[in-house]
Coordinates of C-alpha atoms and ligand atoms in Angstrom, one line a residue:
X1 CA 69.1 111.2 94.0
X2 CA 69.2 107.3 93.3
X3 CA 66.4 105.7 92.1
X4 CA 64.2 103.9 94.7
X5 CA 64.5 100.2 94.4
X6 CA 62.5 97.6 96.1
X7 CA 64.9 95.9 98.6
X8 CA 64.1 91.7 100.1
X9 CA 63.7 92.0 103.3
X10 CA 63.0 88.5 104.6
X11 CA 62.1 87.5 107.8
X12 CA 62.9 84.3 107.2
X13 CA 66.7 85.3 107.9
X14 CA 65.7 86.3 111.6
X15 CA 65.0 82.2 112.0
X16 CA 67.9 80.4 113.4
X17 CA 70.0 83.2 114.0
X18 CA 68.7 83.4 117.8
X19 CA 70.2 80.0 118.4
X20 CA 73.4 81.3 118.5
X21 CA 74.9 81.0 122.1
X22 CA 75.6 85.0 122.7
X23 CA 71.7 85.4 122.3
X24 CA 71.0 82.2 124.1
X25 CA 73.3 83.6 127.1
X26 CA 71.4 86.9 127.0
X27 CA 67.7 85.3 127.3
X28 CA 69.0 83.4 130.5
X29 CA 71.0 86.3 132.1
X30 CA 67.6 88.4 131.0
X31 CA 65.2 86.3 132.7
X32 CA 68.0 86.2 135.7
X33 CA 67.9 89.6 136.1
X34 CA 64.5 90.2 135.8
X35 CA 65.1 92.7 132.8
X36 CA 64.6 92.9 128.9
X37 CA 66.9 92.4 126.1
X38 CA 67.1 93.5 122.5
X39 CA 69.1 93.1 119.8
X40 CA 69.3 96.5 117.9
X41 CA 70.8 98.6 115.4
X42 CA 72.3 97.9 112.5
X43 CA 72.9 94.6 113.1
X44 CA 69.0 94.0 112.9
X45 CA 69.4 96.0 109.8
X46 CA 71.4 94.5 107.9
X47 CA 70.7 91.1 109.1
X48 CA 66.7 91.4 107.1
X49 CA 68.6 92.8 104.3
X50 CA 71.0 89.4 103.9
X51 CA 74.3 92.0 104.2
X52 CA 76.9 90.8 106.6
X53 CA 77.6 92.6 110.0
X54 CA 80.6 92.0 112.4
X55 CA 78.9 94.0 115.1
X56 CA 75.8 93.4 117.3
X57 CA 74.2 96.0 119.6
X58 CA 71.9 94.6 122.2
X59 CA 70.1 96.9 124.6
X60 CA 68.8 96.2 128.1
X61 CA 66.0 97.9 130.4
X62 CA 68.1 98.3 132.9
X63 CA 72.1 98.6 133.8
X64 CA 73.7 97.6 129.9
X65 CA 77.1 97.5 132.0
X66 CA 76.4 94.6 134.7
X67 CA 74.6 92.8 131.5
X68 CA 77.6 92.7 129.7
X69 CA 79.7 91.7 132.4
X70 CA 76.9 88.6 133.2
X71 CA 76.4 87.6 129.5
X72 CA 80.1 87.5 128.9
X73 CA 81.1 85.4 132.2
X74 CA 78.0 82.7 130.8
X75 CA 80.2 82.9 127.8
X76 CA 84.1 82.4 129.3
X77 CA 84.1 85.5 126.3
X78 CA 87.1 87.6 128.4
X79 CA 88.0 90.7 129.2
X80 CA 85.0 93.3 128.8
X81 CA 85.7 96.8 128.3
X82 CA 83.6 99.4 130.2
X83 CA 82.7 102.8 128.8
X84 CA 81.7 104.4 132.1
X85 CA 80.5 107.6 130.8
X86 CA 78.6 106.9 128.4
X87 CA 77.3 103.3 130.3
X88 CA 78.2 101.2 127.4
X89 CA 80.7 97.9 127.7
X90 CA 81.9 95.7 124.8
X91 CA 84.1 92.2 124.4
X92 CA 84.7 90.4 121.5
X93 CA 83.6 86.9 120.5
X94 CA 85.8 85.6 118.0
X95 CA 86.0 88.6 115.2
X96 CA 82.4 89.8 116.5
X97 CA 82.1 92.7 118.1
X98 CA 79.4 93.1 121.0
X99 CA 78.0 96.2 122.5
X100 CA 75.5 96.6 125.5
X101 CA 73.9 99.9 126.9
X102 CA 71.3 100.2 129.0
X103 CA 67.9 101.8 127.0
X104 CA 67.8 105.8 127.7
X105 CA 66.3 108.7 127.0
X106 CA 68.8 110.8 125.8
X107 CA 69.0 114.5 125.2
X108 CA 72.3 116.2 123.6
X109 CA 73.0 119.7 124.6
X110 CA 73.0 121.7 121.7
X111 CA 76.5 122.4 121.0
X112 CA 78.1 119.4 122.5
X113 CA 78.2 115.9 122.3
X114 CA 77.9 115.8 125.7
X115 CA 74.4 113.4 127.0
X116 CA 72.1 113.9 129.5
X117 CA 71.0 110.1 130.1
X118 CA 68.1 108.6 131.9
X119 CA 67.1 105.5 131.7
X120 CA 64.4 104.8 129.4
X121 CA 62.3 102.0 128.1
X122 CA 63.4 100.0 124.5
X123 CA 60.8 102.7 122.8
X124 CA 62.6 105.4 124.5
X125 CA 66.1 103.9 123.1
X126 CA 64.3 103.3 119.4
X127 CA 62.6 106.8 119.0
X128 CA 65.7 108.2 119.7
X129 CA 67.9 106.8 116.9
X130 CA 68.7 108.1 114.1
X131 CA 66.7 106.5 111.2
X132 CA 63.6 104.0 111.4
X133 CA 65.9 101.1 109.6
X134 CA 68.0 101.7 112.4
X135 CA 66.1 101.4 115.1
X136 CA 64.6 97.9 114.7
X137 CA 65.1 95.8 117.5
X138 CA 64.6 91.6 118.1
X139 CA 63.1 90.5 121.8
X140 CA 66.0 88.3 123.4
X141 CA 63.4 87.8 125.7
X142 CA 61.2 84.0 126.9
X143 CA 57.6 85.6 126.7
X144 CA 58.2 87.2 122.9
X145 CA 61.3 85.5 121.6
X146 CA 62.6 86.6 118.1
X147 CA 59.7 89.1 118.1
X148 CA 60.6 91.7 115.6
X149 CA 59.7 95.4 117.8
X150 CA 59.2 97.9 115.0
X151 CA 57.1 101.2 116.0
X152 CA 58.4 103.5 113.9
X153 CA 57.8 101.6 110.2
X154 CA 61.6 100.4 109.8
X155 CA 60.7 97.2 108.0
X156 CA 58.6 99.4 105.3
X157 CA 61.5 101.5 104.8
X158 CA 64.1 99.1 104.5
X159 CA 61.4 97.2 101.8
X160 CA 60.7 100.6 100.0
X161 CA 64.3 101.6 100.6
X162 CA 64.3 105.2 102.4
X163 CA 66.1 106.8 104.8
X164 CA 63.6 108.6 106.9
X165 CA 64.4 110.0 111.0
X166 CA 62.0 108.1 114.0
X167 CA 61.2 111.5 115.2
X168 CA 61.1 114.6 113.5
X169 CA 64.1 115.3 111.5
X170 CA 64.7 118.5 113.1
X171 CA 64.9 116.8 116.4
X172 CA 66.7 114.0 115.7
X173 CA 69.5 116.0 113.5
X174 CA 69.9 118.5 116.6
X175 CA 70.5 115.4 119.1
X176 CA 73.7 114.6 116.8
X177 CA 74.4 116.6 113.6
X178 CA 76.5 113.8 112.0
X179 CA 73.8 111.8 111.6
X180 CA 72.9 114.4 108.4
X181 CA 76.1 113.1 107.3
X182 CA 75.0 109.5 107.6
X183 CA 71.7 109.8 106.1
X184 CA 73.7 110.4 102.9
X185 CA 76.4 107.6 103.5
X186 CA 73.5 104.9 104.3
X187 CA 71.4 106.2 100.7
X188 CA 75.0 105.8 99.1
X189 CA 75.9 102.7 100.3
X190 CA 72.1 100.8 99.9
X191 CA 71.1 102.7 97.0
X192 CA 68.0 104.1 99.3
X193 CA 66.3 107.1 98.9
X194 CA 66.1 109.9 101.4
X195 CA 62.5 111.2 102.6
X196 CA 61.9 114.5 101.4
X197 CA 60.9 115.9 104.5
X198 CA 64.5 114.4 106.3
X199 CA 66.4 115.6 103.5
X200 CA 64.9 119.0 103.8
X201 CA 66.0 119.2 107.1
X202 CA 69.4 118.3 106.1
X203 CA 69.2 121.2 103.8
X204 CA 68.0 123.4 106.7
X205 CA 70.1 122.3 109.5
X206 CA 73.3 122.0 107.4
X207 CA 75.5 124.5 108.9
X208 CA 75.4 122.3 112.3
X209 CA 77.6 119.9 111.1
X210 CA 80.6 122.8 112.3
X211 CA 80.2 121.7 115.6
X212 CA 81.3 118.0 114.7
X213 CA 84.5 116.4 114.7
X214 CA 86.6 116.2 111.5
X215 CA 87.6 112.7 112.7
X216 CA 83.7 111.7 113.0
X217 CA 83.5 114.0 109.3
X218 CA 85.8 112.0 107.7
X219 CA 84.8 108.4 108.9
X220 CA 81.3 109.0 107.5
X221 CA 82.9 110.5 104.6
X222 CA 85.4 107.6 103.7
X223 CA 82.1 105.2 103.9
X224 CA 80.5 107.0 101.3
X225 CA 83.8 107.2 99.3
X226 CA 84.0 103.1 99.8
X227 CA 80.6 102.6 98.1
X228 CA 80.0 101.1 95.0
X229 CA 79.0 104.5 92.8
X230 CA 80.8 106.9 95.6
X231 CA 79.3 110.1 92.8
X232 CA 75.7 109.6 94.5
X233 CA 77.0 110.4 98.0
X234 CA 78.5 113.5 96.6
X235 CA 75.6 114.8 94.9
X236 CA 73.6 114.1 97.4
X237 CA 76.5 116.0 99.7
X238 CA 76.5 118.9 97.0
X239 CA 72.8 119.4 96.7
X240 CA 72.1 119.0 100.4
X241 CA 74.4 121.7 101.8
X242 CA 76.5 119.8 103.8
X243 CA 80.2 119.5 101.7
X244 CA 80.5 123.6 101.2
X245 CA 80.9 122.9 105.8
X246 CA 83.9 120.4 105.1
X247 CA 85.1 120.8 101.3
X248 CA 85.2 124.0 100.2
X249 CA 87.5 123.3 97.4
X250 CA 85.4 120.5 95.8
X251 CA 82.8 123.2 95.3
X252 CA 85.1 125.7 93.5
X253 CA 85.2 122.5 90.8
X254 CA 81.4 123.6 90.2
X255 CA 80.4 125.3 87.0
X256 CA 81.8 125.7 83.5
X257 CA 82.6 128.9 82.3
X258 CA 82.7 130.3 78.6
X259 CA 84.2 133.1 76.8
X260 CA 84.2 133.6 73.5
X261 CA 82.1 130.4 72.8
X262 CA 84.7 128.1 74.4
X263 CA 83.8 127.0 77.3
X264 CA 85.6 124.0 79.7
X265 CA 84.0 120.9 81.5
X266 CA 82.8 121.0 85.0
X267 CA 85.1 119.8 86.6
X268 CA 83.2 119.0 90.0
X269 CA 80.9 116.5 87.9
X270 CA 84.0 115.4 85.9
X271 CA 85.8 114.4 88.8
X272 CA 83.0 112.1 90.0
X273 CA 83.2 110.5 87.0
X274 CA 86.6 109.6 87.3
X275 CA 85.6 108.7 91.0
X276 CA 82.9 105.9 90.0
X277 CA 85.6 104.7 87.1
X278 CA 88.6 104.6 90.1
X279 CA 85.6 102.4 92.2
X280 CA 85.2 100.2 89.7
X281 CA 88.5 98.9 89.0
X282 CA 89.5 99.2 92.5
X283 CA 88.5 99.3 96.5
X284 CA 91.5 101.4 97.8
X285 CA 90.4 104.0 99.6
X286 CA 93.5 106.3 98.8
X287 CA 93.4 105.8 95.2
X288 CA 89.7 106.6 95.4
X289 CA 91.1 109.9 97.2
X290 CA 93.7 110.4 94.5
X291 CA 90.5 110.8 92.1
X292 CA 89.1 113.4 94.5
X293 CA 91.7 115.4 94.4
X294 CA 93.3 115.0 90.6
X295 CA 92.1 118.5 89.3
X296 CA 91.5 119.7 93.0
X297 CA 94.0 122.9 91.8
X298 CA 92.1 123.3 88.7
X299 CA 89.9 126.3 89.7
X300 CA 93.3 128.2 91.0
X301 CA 95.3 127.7 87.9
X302 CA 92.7 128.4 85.4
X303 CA 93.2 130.9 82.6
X304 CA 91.6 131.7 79.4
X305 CA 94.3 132.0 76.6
X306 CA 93.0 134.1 73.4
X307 CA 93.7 132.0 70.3
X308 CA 94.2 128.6 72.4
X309 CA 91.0 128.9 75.0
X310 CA 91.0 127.3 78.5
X311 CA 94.5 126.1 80.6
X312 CA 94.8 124.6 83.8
X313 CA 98.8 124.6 83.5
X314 CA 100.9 122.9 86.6
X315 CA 97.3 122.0 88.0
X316 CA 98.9 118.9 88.5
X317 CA 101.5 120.4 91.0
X318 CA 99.8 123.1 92.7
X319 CA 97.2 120.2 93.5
X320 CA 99.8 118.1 95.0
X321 CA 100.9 120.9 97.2
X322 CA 97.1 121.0 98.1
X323 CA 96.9 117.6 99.5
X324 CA 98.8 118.0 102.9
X325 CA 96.4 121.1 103.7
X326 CA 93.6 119.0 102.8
X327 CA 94.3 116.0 104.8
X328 CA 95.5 118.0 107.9
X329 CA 92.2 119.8 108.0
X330 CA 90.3 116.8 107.8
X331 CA 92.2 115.2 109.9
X332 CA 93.2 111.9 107.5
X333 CA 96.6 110.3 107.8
X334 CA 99.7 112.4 107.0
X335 CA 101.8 109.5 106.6
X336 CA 102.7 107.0 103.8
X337 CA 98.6 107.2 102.7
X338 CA 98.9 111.4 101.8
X339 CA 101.9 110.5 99.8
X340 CA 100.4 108.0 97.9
X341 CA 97.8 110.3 97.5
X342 CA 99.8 113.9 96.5
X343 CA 102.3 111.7 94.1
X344 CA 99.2 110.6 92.4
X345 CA 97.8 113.9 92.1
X346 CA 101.6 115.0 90.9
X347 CA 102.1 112.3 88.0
X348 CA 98.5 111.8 87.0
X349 CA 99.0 114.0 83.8
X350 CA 102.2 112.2 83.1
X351 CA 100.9 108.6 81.3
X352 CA 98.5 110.4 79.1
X353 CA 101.9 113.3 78.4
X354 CA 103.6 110.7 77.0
X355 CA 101.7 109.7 74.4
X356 CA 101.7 113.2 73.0
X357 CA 104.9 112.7 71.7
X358 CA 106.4 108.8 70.2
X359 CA 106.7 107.2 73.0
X360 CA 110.5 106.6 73.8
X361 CA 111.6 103.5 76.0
X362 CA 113.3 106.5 77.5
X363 CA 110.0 108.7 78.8
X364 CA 108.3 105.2 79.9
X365 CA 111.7 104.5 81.7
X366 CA 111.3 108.2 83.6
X367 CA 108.0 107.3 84.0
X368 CA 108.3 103.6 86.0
X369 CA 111.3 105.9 88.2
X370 CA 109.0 108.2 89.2
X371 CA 105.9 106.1 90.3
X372 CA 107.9 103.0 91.2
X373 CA 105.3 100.4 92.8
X374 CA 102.4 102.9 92.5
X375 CA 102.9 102.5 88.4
X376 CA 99.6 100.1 88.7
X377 CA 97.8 102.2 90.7
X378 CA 98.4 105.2 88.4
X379 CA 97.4 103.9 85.5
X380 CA 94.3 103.2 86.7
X381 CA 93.2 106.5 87.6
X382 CA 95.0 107.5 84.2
X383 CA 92.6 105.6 82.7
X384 CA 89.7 106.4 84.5
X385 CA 90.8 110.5 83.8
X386 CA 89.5 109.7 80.4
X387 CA 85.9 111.0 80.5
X388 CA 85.8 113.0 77.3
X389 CA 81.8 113.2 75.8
X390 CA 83.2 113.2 72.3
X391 CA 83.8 109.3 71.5
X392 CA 86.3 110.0 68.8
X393 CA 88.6 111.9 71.0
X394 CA 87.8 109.3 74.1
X395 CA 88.6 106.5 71.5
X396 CA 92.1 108.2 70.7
X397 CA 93.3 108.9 74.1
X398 CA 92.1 104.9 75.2
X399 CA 94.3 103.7 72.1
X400 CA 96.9 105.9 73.4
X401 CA 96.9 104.3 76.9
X402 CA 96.9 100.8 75.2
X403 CA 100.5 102.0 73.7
X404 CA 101.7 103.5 77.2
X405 CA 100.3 99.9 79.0
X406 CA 102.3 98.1 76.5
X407 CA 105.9 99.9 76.3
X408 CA 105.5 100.1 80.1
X409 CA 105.4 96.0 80.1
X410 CA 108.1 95.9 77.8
X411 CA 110.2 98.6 79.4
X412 CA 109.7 97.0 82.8
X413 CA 110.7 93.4 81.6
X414 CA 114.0 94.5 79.7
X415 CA 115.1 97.3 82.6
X416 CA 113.1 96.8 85.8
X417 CA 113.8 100.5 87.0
X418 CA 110.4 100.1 88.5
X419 CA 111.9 99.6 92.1
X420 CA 115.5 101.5 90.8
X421 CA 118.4 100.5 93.1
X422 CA 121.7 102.7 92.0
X423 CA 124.0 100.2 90.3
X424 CA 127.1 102.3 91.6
X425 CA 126.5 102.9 95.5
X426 CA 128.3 106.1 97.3
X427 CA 130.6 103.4 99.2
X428 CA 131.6 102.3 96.0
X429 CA 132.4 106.1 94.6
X430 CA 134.3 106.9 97.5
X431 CA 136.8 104.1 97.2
X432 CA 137.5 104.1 93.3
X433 CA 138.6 108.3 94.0
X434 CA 139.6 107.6 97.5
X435 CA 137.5 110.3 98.6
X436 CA 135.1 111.1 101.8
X437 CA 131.7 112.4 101.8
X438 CA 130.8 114.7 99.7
X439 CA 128.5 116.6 96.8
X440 CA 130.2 115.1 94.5
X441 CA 129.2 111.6 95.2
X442 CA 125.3 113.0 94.7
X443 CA 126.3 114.4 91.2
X444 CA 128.3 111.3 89.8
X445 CA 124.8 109.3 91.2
X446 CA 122.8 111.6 89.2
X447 CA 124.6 111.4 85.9
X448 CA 124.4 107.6 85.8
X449 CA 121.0 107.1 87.1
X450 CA 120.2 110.0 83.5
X451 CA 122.3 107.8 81.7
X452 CA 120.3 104.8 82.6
X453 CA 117.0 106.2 82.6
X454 CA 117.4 108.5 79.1
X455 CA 118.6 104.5 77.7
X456 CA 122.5 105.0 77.4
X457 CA 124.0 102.7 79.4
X458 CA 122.4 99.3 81.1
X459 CA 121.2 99.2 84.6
X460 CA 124.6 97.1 86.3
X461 CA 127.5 97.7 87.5
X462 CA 129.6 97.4 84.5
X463 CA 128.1 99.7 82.0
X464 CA 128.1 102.3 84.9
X465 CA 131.7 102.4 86.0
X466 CA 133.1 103.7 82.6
X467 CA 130.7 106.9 83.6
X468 CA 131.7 106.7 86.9
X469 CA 135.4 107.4 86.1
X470 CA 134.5 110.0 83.0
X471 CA 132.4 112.0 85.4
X472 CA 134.9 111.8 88.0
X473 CA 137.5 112.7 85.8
X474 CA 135.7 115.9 84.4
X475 CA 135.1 116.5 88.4
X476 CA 139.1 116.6 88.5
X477 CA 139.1 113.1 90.7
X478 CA 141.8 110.9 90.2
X479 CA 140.7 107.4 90.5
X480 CA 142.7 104.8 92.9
X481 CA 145.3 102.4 90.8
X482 CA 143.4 99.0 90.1
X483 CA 140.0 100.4 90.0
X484 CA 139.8 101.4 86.1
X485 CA 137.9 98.5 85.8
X486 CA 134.8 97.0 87.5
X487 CA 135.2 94.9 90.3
X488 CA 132.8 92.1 88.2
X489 CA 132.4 91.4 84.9
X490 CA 129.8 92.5 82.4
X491 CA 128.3 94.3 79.2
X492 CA 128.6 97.9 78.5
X493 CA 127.3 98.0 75.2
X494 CA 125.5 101.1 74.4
X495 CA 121.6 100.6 74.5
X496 CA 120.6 104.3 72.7
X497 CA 119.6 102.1 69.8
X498 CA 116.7 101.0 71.8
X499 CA 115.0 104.0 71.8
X500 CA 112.1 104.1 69.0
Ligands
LIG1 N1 73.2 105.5 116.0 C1 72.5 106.6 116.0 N2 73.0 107.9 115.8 C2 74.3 107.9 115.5 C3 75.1 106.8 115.4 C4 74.5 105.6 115.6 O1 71.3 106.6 116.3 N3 74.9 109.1 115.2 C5 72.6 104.2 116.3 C6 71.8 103.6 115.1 O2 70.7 102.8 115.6 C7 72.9 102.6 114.5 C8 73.6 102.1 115.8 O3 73.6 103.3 116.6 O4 72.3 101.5 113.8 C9 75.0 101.6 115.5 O5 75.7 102.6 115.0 P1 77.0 102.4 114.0 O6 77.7 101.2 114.4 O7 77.7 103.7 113.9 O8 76.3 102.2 112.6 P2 75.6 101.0 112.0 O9 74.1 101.3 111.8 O10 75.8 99.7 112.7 O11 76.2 100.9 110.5 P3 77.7 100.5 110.1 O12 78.0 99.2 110.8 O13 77.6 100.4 108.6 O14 78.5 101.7 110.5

């Protein structure tokens, strides 16, 4: 668990921020209506902790629907969109996003999301939030203006930094299961620390979570990956029960085995550390996936070789195949994100491969082909895959991705076959044979996109045509009188000699 830190929490910042015109607007419809007002919520939250928030909740005594409507008509603030089940409305002012429902006491059935509501008071709406930090609220209100309303200790917590439930954490985890979930995202993404007694009951209830939504699952779960050191959310995930409900493959990584006094790393703590290195050099949230999943297929592929110990051979490609499963079950994009994320899984041995060997301008050619624009990308979590404890071997493998960085520069500059467009284009293969569509087309493609990736021949027209016809010819095509040569000029000088 992370260390607990002493967090600012300054009520100085609550100063000023009242004058803005939404609050304004809700004091004067407030007094209007006769009812109270509250701002609530995580914007409260994160407003004492100086961390910026793009949404505001406010809460009324009364009908949070006909509020909205008054506050945003005071405002000219547009169209307002209702929620009528759930009595909530929201419009936007500028890129903020504001929220009203009317305070309840709210009951969830056990095995649904579905609420019983009654209208409750603002304690009513607090005690029945998920943790104390979240359920501070400021009066919008003449009589108490700005008053902060804290029953439950919130401001304590938030100073101390833990993540404890208003109520008891039984009952508050039954009303809505996910929020076991979000205990461990808001400890990840503070730093906080969560009560024993709450995480206990996290421990206790964890099974629950099956009744929740993979969508609502992976929302939580993509916040946690987001965070700064993404590793504490998955301990915390790991030792509290809850990722063996949504990732049973992650826990297979667990353990390292030995036979023979050899024994392999854990992989489940290795791959967090190439988690928290991807999070460091970058924010993308598929990339950060990639580093999930890199030795996801690690446990299925393992064997123990006598003489040569532990192999996790085409890891790299059943893991790939893994992805779609994993990111239809969880129900995360299936588009042009998985992609991203199974061709990282698939090449992610490949930068560290080459350096096995020399490296030829030839493999680094292959290598740019294959990745294309993602060449950046890979290379970080390349780099970041380089955990070993042993600082001799770590040192080796770094210098060895200092080579790879600097042939693929030099590779890219002299060829760019980063973003490979065939010089020779099937219209063009058709007319020099006078041919129509067919297989053969695909194979004389093939032959000189080799030639140019292995290094033969230069990436234009020119040095490709001479391969053209020769491939042709041994295809038993004749080629069309006038076309022997090129139809522009250039070199065709053999570049083999630039392999080193
Ligand atoms: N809330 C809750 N139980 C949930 C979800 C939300 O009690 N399962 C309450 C909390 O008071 C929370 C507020 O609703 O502060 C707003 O929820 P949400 O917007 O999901 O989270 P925030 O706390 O605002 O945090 P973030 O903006 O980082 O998502």
């Amino acid at each position: 668990m992370p260390a607990q830190t002493e967090h600012t929490v300054d009520p100085e910042r609550l100063i000023g921020v009242l004058d803005q015109p939404l609050f304004q607007a809700a004091e004067r419809v407030a007094a209007r209506m006769g009812v109270k007002a509250y701002a609530i919520g995580g914007y409260v939250r994160d407003l004492l902790l100086g961390r910026p928030c793009k949404d505001i909740d406010i809460v009324t005594e009364g009908d949070g629907i006909a509020f909205a409507e008054a506050v945003a008509k005071e405002l000219d603030a547009g169209h307002v969109h209702v929620f009528k089940n759930f009595g909530t409305a929201m419009f936007m002012l500028g890129d903020v996003q504001v929220e009203f429902v009317g305070a309840r006491k709210e009951s969830y059935s056990r095995n649904s999301r579905k609420p019983e509501v009654v209208p409750g008071t603002i304690r009513d709406d607090q005690e029945r939030r998920d943790f104390t930090i979240n359920a501070l609220a400021i009066s919008l209100n003449a009589e108490d203006r700005s008053a902060l309303i804290d029953p439950f200790n919130g401001v304590h917590d938030l100073e101390r930094g833990i993540i404890r439930t208003p109520l008891a954490p039984d009952v508050t985890f039954s009303d809505d299961p996910l929020r076991m979930l979000r205990a461990i995202r808001f400890a990840t993404q503070l730093g906080f620390f969560i009560d024993a007694p709450t995480f206990k009951a996290i421990q206790r209830n964890a099974e629950r979570l099956d009744i929740i939504s993979a969508e609502r699952i992976h929302t939580e779960l993509n916040k946690i990956i987001l965070a700064k050191v993404p590793s504490i959310g998955f301990k915390l995930l790991l030792d509290s029960g809850l990722l063996v409900r949504f990732f049973p493959e992650m826990i297979e990584l667990l353990g390292a085995e030995e036979k023979h006094g050899i024994g392999h790393k854990d992989n489940f703590y290795h791959t967090l550390q190439v988690l928290d290195n991807v999070a460091e050099k970058s924010d993308d949230l598929w990339l950060r996936w990639a580093a999930i999943l890199h030795d996801i297929a690690k446990p299925k592929t393992k064997r123990f070789e006598p003489g040569h110990g532990w192999t996790f051979h085409g890891h790299e490609d059943k893991g790939a195949r893994m992805v779609p499963g994993i990111f239809r079950r969880m129900k995360l994009p299936l588009d042009e994100q998985m992609r991203f994320v199974k061709k990282m899984v698939l090449l992610h041995l490949r930068p560290i491969a080459l350096t096995k060997d020399i490296v030829t301008d030839s493999a680094v050619r292959r290598l740019l082909f294959d990745a294309g624009d993602d060449i950046d990308a890979l290379m970080i979590l390349c780099q970041a895959d380089i955990t070993s404890k042993n600082e001799a071997k770590k040192k080796r493998y770094l210098a060895n991705y200092e080579v790879v960085m600097e042939k693929l520069k030099e590779v890219e500059e002299k060829d760019r076959v980063r973003n490979f467009q065939p010089p020779i284009t099937g219209e063009d293969i058709m007319q020099a044979f006078n041919i129509k569509p067919c297989k053969k087309i695909g194979d004389i493609k093939t032959v000189i996109k080799d030639a140019i990736l292995d290094g033969k021949i230069h990436n234009d027209k020119a040095a490709a045509w001479p391969v053209m016809l020769e491939e042709g010819a041994k295809l038993g095509l004749t080629v069309v009188e006038g076309m022997e040569v090129p139809p522009i000029s250039g070199s065709s000088e053999e570049v083999g000699s630039q392999e080193s």
